[in-house]
Coordinates of C-alpha atoms and ligand atoms in Angstrom, one line a residue:
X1 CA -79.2 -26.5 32.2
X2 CA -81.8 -25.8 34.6
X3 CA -82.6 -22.8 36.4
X4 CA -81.2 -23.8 39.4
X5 CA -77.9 -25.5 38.1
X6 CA -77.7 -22.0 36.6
X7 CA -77.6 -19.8 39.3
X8 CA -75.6 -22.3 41.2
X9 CA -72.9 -21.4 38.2
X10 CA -73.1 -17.8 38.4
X11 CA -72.6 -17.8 42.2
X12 CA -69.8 -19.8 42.0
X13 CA -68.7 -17.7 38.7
X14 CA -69.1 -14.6 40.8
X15 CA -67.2 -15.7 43.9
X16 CA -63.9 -16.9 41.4
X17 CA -64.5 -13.3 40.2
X18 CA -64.7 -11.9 43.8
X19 CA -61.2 -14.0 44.6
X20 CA -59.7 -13.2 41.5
X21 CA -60.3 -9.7 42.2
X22 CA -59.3 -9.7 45.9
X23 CA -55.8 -11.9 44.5
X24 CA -55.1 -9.4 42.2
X25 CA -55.9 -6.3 44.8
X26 CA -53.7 -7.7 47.4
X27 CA -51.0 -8.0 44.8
X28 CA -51.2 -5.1 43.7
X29 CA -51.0 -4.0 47.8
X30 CA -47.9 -5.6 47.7
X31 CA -46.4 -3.3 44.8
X32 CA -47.3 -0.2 46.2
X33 CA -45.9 -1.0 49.5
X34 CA -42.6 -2.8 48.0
X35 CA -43.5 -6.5 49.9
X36 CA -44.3 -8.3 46.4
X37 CA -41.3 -11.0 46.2
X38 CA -40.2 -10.5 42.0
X39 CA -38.3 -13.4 40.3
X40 CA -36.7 -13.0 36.7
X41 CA -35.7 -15.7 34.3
X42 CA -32.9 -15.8 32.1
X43 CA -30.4 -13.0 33.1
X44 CA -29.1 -12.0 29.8
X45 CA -29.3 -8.1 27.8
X46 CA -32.9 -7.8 28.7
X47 CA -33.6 -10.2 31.9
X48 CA -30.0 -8.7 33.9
X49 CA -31.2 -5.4 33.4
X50 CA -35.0 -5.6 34.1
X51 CA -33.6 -7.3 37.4
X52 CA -31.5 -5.1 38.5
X53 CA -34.3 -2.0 37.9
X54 CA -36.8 -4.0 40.0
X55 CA -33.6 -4.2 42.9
X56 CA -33.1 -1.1 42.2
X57 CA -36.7 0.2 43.3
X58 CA -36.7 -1.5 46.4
X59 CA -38.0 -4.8 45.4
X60 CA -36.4 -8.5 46.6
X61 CA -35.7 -9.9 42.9
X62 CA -34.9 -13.0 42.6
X63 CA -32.7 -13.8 39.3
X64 CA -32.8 -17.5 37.8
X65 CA -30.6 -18.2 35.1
X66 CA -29.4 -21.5 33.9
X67 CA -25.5 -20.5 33.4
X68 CA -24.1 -21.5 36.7
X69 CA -21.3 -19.2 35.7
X70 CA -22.8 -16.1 34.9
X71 CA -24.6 -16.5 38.6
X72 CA -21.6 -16.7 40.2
X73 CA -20.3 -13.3 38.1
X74 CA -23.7 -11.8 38.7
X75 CA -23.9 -12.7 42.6
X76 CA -20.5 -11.5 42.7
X77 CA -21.4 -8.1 41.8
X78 CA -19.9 -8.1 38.1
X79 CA -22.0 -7.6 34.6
X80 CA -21.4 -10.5 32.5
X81 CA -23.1 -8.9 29.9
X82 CA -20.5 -7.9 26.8
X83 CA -19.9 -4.8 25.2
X84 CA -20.8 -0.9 27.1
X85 CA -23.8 -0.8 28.5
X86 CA -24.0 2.8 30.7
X87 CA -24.6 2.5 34.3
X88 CA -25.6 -1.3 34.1
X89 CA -22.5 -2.4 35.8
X90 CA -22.8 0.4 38.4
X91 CA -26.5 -0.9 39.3
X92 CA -25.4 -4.5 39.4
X93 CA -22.6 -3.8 42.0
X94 CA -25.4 -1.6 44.0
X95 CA -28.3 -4.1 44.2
X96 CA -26.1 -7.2 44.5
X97 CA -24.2 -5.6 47.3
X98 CA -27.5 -4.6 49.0
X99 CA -28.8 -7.6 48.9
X100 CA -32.3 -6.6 46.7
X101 CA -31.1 -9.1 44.0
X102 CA -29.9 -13.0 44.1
X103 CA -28.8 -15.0 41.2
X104 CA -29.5 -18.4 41.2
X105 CA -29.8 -21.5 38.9
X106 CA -32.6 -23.1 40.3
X107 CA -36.2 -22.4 39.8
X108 CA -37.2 -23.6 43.7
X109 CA -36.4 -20.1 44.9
X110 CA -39.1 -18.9 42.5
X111 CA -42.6 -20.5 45.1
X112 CA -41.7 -17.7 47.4
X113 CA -42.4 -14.5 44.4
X114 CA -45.3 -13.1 43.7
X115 CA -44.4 -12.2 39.9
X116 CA -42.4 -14.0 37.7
X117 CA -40.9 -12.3 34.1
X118 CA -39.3 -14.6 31.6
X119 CA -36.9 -12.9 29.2
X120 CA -35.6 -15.9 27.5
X121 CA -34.1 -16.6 23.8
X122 CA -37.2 -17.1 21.2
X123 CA -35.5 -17.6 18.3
X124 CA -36.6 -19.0 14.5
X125 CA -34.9 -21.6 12.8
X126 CA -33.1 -21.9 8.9
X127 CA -37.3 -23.0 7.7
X128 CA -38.5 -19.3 9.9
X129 CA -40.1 -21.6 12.6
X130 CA -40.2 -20.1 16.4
X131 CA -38.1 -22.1 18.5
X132 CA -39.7 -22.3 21.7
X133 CA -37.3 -25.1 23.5
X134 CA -35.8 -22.5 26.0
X135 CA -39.6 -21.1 26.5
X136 CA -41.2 -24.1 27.5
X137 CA -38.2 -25.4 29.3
X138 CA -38.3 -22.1 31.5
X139 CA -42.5 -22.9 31.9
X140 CA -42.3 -26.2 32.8
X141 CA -39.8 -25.5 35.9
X142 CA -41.8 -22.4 37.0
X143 CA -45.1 -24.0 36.6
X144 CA -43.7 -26.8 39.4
X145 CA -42.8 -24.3 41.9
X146 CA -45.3 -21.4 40.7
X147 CA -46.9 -19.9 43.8
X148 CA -50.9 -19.6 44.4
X149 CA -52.4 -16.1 42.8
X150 CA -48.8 -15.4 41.3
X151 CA -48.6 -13.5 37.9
X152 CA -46.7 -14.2 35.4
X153 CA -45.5 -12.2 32.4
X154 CA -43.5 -13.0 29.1
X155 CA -41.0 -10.1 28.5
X156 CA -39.6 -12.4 25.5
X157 CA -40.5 -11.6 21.7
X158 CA -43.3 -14.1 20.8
X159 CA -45.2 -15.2 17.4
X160 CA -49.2 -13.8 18.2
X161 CA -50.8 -16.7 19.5
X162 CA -48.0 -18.0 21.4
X163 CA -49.6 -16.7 25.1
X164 CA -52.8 -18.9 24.1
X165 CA -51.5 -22.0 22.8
X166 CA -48.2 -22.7 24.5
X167 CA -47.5 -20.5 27.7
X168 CA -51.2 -21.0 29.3
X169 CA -51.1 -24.5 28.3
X170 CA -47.9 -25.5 29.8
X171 CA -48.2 -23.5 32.7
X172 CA -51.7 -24.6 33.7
X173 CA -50.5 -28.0 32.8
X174 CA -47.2 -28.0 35.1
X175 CA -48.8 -26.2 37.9
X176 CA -52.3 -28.0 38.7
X177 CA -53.8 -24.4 38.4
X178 CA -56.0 -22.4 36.1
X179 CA -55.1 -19.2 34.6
X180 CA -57.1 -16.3 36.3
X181 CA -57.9 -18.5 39.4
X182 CA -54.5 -20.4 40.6
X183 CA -52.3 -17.9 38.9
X184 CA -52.5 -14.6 36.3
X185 CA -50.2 -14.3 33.2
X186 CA -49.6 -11.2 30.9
X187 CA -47.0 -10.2 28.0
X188 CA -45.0 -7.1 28.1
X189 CA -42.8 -7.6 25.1
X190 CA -39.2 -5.9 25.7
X191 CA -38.2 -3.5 23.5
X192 CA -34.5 -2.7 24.7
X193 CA -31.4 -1.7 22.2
X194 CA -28.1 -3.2 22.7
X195 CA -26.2 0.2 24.0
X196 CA -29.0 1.6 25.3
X197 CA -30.7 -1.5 27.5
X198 CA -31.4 0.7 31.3
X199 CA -32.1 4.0 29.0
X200 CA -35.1 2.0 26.8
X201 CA -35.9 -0.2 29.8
X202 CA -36.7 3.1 31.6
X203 CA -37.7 5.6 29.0
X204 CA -39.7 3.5 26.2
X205 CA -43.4 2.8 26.2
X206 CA -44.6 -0.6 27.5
X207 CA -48.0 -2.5 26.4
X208 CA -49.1 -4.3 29.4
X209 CA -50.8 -7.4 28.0
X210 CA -53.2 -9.0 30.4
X211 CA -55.1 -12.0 30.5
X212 CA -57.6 -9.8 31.6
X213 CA -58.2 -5.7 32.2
X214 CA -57.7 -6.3 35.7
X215 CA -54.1 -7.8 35.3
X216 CA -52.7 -5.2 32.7
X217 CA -53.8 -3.0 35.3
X218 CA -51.7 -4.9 37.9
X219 CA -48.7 -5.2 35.0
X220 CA -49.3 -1.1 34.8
X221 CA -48.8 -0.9 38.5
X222 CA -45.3 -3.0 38.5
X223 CA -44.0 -1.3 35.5
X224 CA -44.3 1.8 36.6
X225 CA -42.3 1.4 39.4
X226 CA -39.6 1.9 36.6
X227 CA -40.9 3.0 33.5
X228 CA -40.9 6.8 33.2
X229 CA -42.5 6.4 29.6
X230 CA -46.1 5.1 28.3
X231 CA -47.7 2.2 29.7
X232 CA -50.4 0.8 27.6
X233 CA -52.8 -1.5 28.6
X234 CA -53.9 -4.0 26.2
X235 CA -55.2 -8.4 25.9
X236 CA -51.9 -10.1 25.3
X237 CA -52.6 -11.0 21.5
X238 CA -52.2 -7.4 21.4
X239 CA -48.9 -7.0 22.6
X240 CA -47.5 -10.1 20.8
X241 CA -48.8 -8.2 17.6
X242 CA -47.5 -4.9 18.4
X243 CA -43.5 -6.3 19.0
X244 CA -43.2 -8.4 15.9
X245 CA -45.2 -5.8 14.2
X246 CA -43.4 -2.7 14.9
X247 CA -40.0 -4.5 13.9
X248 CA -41.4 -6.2 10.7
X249 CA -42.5 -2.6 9.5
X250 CA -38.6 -1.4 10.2
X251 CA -37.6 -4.4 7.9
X252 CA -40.1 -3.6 5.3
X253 CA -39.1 -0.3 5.3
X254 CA -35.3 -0.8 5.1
X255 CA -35.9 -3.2 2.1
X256 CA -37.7 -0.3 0.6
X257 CA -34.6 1.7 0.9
X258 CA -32.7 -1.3 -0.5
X259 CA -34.8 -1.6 -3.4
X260 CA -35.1 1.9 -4.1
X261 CA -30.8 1.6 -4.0
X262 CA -31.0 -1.4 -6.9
X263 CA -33.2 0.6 -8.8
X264 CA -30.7 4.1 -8.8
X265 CA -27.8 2.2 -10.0
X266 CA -29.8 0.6 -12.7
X267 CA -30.5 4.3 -14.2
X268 CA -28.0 6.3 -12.9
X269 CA -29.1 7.8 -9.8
X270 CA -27.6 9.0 -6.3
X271 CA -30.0 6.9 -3.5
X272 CA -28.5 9.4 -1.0
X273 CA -29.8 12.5 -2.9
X274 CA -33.2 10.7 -3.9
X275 CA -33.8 9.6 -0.2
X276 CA -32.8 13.4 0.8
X277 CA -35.3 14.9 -1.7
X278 CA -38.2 12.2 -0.8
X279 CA -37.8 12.6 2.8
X280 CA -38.6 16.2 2.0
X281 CA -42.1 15.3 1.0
X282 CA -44.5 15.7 4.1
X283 CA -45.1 12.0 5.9
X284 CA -42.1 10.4 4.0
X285 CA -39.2 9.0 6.0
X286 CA -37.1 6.8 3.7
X287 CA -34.7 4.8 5.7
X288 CA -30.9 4.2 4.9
X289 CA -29.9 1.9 2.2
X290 CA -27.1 -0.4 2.7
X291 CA -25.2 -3.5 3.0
X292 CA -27.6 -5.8 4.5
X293 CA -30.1 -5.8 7.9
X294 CA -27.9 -7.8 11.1
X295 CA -29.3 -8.0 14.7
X296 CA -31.2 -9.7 17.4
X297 CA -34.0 -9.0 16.3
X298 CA -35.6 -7.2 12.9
X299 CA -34.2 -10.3 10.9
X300 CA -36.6 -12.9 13.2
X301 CA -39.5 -10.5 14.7
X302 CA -41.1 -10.3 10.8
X303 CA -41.3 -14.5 10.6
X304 CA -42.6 -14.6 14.2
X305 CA -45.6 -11.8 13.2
X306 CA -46.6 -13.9 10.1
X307 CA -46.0 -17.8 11.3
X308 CA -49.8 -18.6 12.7
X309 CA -50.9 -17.0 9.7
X310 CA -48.9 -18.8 7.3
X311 CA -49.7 -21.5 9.2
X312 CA -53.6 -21.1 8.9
X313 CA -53.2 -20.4 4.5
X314 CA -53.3 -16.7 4.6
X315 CA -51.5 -15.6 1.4
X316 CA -48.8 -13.5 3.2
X317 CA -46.5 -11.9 0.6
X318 CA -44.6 -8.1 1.4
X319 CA -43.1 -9.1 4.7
X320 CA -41.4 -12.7 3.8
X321 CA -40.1 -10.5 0.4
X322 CA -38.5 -7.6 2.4
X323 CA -36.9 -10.1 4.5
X324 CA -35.4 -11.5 1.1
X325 CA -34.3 -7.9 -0.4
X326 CA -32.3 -7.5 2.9
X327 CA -31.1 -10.8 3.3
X328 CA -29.8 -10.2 -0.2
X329 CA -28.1 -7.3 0.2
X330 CA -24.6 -9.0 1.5
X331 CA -24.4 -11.0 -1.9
X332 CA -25.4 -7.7 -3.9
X333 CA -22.0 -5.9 -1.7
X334 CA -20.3 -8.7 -3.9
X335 CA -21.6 -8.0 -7.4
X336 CA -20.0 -4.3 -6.7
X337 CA -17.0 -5.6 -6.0
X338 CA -16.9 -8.4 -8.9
X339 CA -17.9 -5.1 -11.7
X340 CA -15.1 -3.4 -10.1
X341 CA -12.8 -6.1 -10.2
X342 CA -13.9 -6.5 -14.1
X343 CA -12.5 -3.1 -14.7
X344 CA -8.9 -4.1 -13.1
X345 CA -9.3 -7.0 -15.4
X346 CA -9.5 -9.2 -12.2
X347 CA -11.7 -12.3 -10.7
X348 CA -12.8 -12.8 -7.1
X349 CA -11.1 -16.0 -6.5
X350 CA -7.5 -15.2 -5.2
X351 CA -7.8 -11.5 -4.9
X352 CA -7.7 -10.6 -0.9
X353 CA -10.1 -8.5 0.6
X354 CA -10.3 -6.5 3.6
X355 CA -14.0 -5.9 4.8
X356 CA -14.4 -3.1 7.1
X357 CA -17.2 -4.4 10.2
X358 CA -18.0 -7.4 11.5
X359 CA -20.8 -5.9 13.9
X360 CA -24.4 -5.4 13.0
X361 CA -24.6 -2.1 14.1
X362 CA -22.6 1.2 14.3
X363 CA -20.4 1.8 17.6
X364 CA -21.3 -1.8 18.8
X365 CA -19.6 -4.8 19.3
X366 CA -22.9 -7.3 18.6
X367 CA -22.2 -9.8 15.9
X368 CA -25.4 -11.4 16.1
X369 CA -27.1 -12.1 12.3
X370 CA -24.2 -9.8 11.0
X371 CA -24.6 -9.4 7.7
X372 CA -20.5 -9.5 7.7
X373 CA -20.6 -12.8 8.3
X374 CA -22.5 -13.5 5.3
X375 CA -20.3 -11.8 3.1
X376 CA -17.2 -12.8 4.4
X377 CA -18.5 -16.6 4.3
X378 CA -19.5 -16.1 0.1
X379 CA -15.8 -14.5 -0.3
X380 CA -14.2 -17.2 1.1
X381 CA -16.7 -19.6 -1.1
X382 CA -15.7 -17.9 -4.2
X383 CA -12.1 -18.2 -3.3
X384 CA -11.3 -14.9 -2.0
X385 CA -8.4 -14.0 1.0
X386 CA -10.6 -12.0 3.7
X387 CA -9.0 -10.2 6.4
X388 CA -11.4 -8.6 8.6
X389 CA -11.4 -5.4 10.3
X390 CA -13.6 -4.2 13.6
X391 CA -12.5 -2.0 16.8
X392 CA -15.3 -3.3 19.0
X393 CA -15.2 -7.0 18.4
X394 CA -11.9 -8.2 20.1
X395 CA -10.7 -10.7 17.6
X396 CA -10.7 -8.4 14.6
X397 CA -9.2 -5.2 16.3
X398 CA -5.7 -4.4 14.8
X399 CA -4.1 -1.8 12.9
X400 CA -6.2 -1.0 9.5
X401 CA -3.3 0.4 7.5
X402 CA -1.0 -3.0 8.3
X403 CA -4.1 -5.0 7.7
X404 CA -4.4 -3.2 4.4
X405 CA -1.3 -4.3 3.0
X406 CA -1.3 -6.5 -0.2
X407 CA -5.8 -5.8 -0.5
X408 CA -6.7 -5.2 -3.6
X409 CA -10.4 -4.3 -2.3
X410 CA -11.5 -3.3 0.8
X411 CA -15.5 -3.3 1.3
X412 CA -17.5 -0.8 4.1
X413 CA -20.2 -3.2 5.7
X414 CA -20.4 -0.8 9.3
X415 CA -20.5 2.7 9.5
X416 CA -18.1 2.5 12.5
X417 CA -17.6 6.3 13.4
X418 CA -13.6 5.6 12.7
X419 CA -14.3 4.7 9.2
X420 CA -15.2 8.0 8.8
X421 CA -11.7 9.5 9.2
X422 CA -10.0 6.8 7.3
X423 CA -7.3 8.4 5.0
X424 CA -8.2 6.1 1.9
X425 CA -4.7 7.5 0.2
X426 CA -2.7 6.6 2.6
X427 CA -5.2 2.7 3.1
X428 CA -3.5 2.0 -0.5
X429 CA -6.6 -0.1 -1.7
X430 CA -7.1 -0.3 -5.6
X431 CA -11.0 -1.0 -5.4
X432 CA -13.2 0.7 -2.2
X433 CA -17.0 -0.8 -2.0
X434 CA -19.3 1.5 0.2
X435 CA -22.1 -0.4 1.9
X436 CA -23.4 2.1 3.7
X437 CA -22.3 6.0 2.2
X438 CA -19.4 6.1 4.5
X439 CA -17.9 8.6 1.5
X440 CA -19.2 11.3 1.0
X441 CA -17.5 11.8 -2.6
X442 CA -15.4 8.8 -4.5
X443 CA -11.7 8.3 -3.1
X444 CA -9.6 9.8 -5.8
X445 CA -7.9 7.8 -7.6
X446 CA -9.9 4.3 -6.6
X447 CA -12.2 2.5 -8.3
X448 CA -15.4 2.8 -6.4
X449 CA -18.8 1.2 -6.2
X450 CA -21.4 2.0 -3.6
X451 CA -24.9 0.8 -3.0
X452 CA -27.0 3.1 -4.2
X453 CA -25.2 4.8 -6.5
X454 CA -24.1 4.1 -10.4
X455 CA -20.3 5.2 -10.3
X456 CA -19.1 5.4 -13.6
X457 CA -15.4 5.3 -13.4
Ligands
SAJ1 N1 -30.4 -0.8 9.1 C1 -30.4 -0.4 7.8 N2 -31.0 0.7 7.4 C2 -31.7 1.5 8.4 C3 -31.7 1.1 9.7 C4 -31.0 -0.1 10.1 O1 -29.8 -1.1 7.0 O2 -32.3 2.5 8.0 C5 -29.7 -2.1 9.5 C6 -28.6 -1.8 10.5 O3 -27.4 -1.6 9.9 C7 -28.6 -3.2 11.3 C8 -30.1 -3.6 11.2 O4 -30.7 -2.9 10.2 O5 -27.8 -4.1 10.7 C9 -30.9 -3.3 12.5 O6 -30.6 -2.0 12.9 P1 -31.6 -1.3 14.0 O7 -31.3 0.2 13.9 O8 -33.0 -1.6 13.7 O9 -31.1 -1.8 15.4 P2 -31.6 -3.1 16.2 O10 -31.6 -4.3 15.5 O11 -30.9 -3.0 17.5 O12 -33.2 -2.7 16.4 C10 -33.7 -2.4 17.7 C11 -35.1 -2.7 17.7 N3 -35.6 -2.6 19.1 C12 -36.3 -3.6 19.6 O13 -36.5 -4.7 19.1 C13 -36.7 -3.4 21.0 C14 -35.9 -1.8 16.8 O14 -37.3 -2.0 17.0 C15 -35.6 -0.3 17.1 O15 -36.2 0.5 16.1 C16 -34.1 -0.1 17.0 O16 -33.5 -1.0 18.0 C17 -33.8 1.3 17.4 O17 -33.8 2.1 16.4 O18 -33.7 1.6 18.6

């Protein structure tokens, strides 16, 4: 290229900069003074709540979800999001009646905002393969109404790599525009707790992935407009590592509990004592052992961190084994049970059980990934009668001690704080199995197993 032909380049290279820089300042004009237009897409446990902050802070938010139904509820000043989520139904009712948030399920509303999240389901399939079909559908009907110099940024959890070579892609692709001239993108990856989704949204540190310094700069200045916690600024491979990564090391380190757990009842040892005295050491914190890892997210966050890797060769071993210590720990609840059934000189098939949980988590009605389900699917396989027990999902609430009539084993799979206070005398079960040390000290009188722990009868 000749000398001329080259400085042609840089002047032209210098003036996108000089746009791209007076783009970004004017948007981030617009956050200080309150004018930028905000859309969200998908108005489910993250999106609904992230809208209604944004309302909430004097912003015009525009919600896009594809459920015509939940628009209506939402527009209509009720949460349709299940289960107790503090002060979310409150905030809904405020912003919806002021006006500062609109549900709608179409995307042509969207040309007239100047930033755009996406919190939409990013799931892995049966083979651990990311599931982008919501993703790209969500791009591709932005990208047609996506407004010049708007920004863009991926809330959803997403394999490393996925910013790069399918959100840039289809949104440069759908629009006409290029990324950092036509339009800006970023990735702040959620990191909200069913329970707890305004608390985290408002207290837990953000990274601010930008396609460039400048736009995590500009992500910074939006966030903050809600975020009373750290806002980190980072490129956007960055922040797609540091989700999946910070949930693949909580599944690593649960199945190091787990194993830990197989290991004491091979040789006779209390888990819950070991994991007391290790935790005593300076920089250990064992995590609890138990009957198996459930959610919405640390069973898929660990495949979406490895996938390009695995994808590229790299021998990638720890993580995919955790995953299969946890995922095993359901059928392990039922090799507890089958020794204890040995002892009464019983089989599984025909004996009826009565698992206590069918939530993933303590104090919650989320089923997702339950490891409940797992069990209670391999009981009925081996020809068991299950009867399930849980106060917060609606379809298994009921009286324990009725439901406990005619069991001849009931197994603990949630540490529900009303399991706690359960009189296992007067609960009449022969055979207790403890997933996750809801006793203290064996039932009298029972024959118990526990994970964890080698009970000798
Ligand atoms: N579990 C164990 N042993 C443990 C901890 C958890 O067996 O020591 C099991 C639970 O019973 C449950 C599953 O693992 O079945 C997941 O439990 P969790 O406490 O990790 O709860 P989640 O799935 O709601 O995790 C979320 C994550 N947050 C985000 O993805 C934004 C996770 O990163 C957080 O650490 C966690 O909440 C939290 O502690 O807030």
């Amino acid at each position: 290229m000749n000398e001329k032909a080259k400085r042609r380049m840089s002047e032209s290279t210098d003036q996108q900069t000089a746009v791209t820089c007076a783009l970004l300042n004017e948007l981030q004009r617009k956050l200080a003074d309150k004018t930028a237009k905000l859309g969200v897409i998908g108005l489910g446990y993250v999106g609904l709540p992230v809208a209604c902050l944004f309302a909430a802070a004097g912003f015009k938010v525009i919600g896009v979800d594809i459920q015509a139904e939940r628009v209506v509820k939402i527009n209509a000043g009720i949460s349709p999001i299940e289960g107790d989520e503090p002060g979310l139904a409150e905030l809904l009712a405020k912003v919806t009646h002021a006006g500062t948030l609109h549900a709608t399920d179409t995307y042509a509303p969207l040309a007239e905002c100047d930033i755009i999240t996406v919190n939409v389901e990013t799931p892995v399939d049966e083979q651990h393969v990311p599931r982008y079909a919501a993703l790209q559908s969500a791009l591709r009907a932005l990208g047609a109404v996506l407004k010049e110099g708007a920004l863009v940024i991926i809330e959803s959890t997403i394999a490393p790599g996925t910013m790069a070579k399918l959100v840039k892609p289809i949104l440069e692709e759908t629009s006409g525009k290029r990324v950092n001239e036509g339009f800006y993108l970023g990735h702040c990856p959620e990191r909200v707790m069913p329970g707890k989704l305004l608390a985290n949204l408002r207290g837990v540190s953000r990274v601010c992935g930008g396609e460039t310094p400048e736009i995590a700069q500009t992500m910074i200045a939006l966030y903050r407009q809600v975020v009373r916690a750290d806002l980190d600024p980072a490129d956007c491979v960055t922040a797609e590592l540091v989700k999946t990564a910070e949930n693949a090391y909580r599944d690593v380190n649960i199945a190091f509990a787990n194993e830990v757990a197989l290991v004491c009842e091979a040789v006779g040892g209390d888990v819950w004592k070991v994991r007391e005295l290790v935790n005593k050491s300076p920089g250990r914190n064992m995590l609890l052992p138990g009957a198996g890892v459930g959610g919405h997210c640390i069973p898929k966050d660990p495949w979406l961190l490895v996938y390009e890797a695995q994808l590229q060769g790299v021998p990638i071993r720890l993580i995919p084994a955790a995953r299969a210590v946890n995922e095993a720990m359901p059928f392990h609840m039922i090799e507890l049970l089958e020794a204890a059934l040995v002892e009464a000189g019983k089989a599984v098939t025909g004996v009826r059980v009565l698992v206590l949980g069918y939530a993933y988590l303590e104090n919650s009605d989320d089923t997702r990934n339950s490891p409940s389900a797992v069990l209670v699917e391999r009981l009925r396989e081996l020809g068991a009668a299950v009867v399930i027990h849980d106060p917060y999902v609606a379809e298994y609430q009921g009286d324990i001690y009725r439901m406990a009539q005619g069991c001849d084993a009931v197994m603990v799979m949630v540490t529900h704080s009303e399991y706690r206070q359960l009189d296992w005398a007067t609960l009449g079960i022969p055979i207790v199995v403890d997933g996750r040390h809801i006793c203290d000290v064996a039932p009298q009188n029972r024959t118990y197993r526990a994970v964890g722990q080698r009970i000798v009868s």
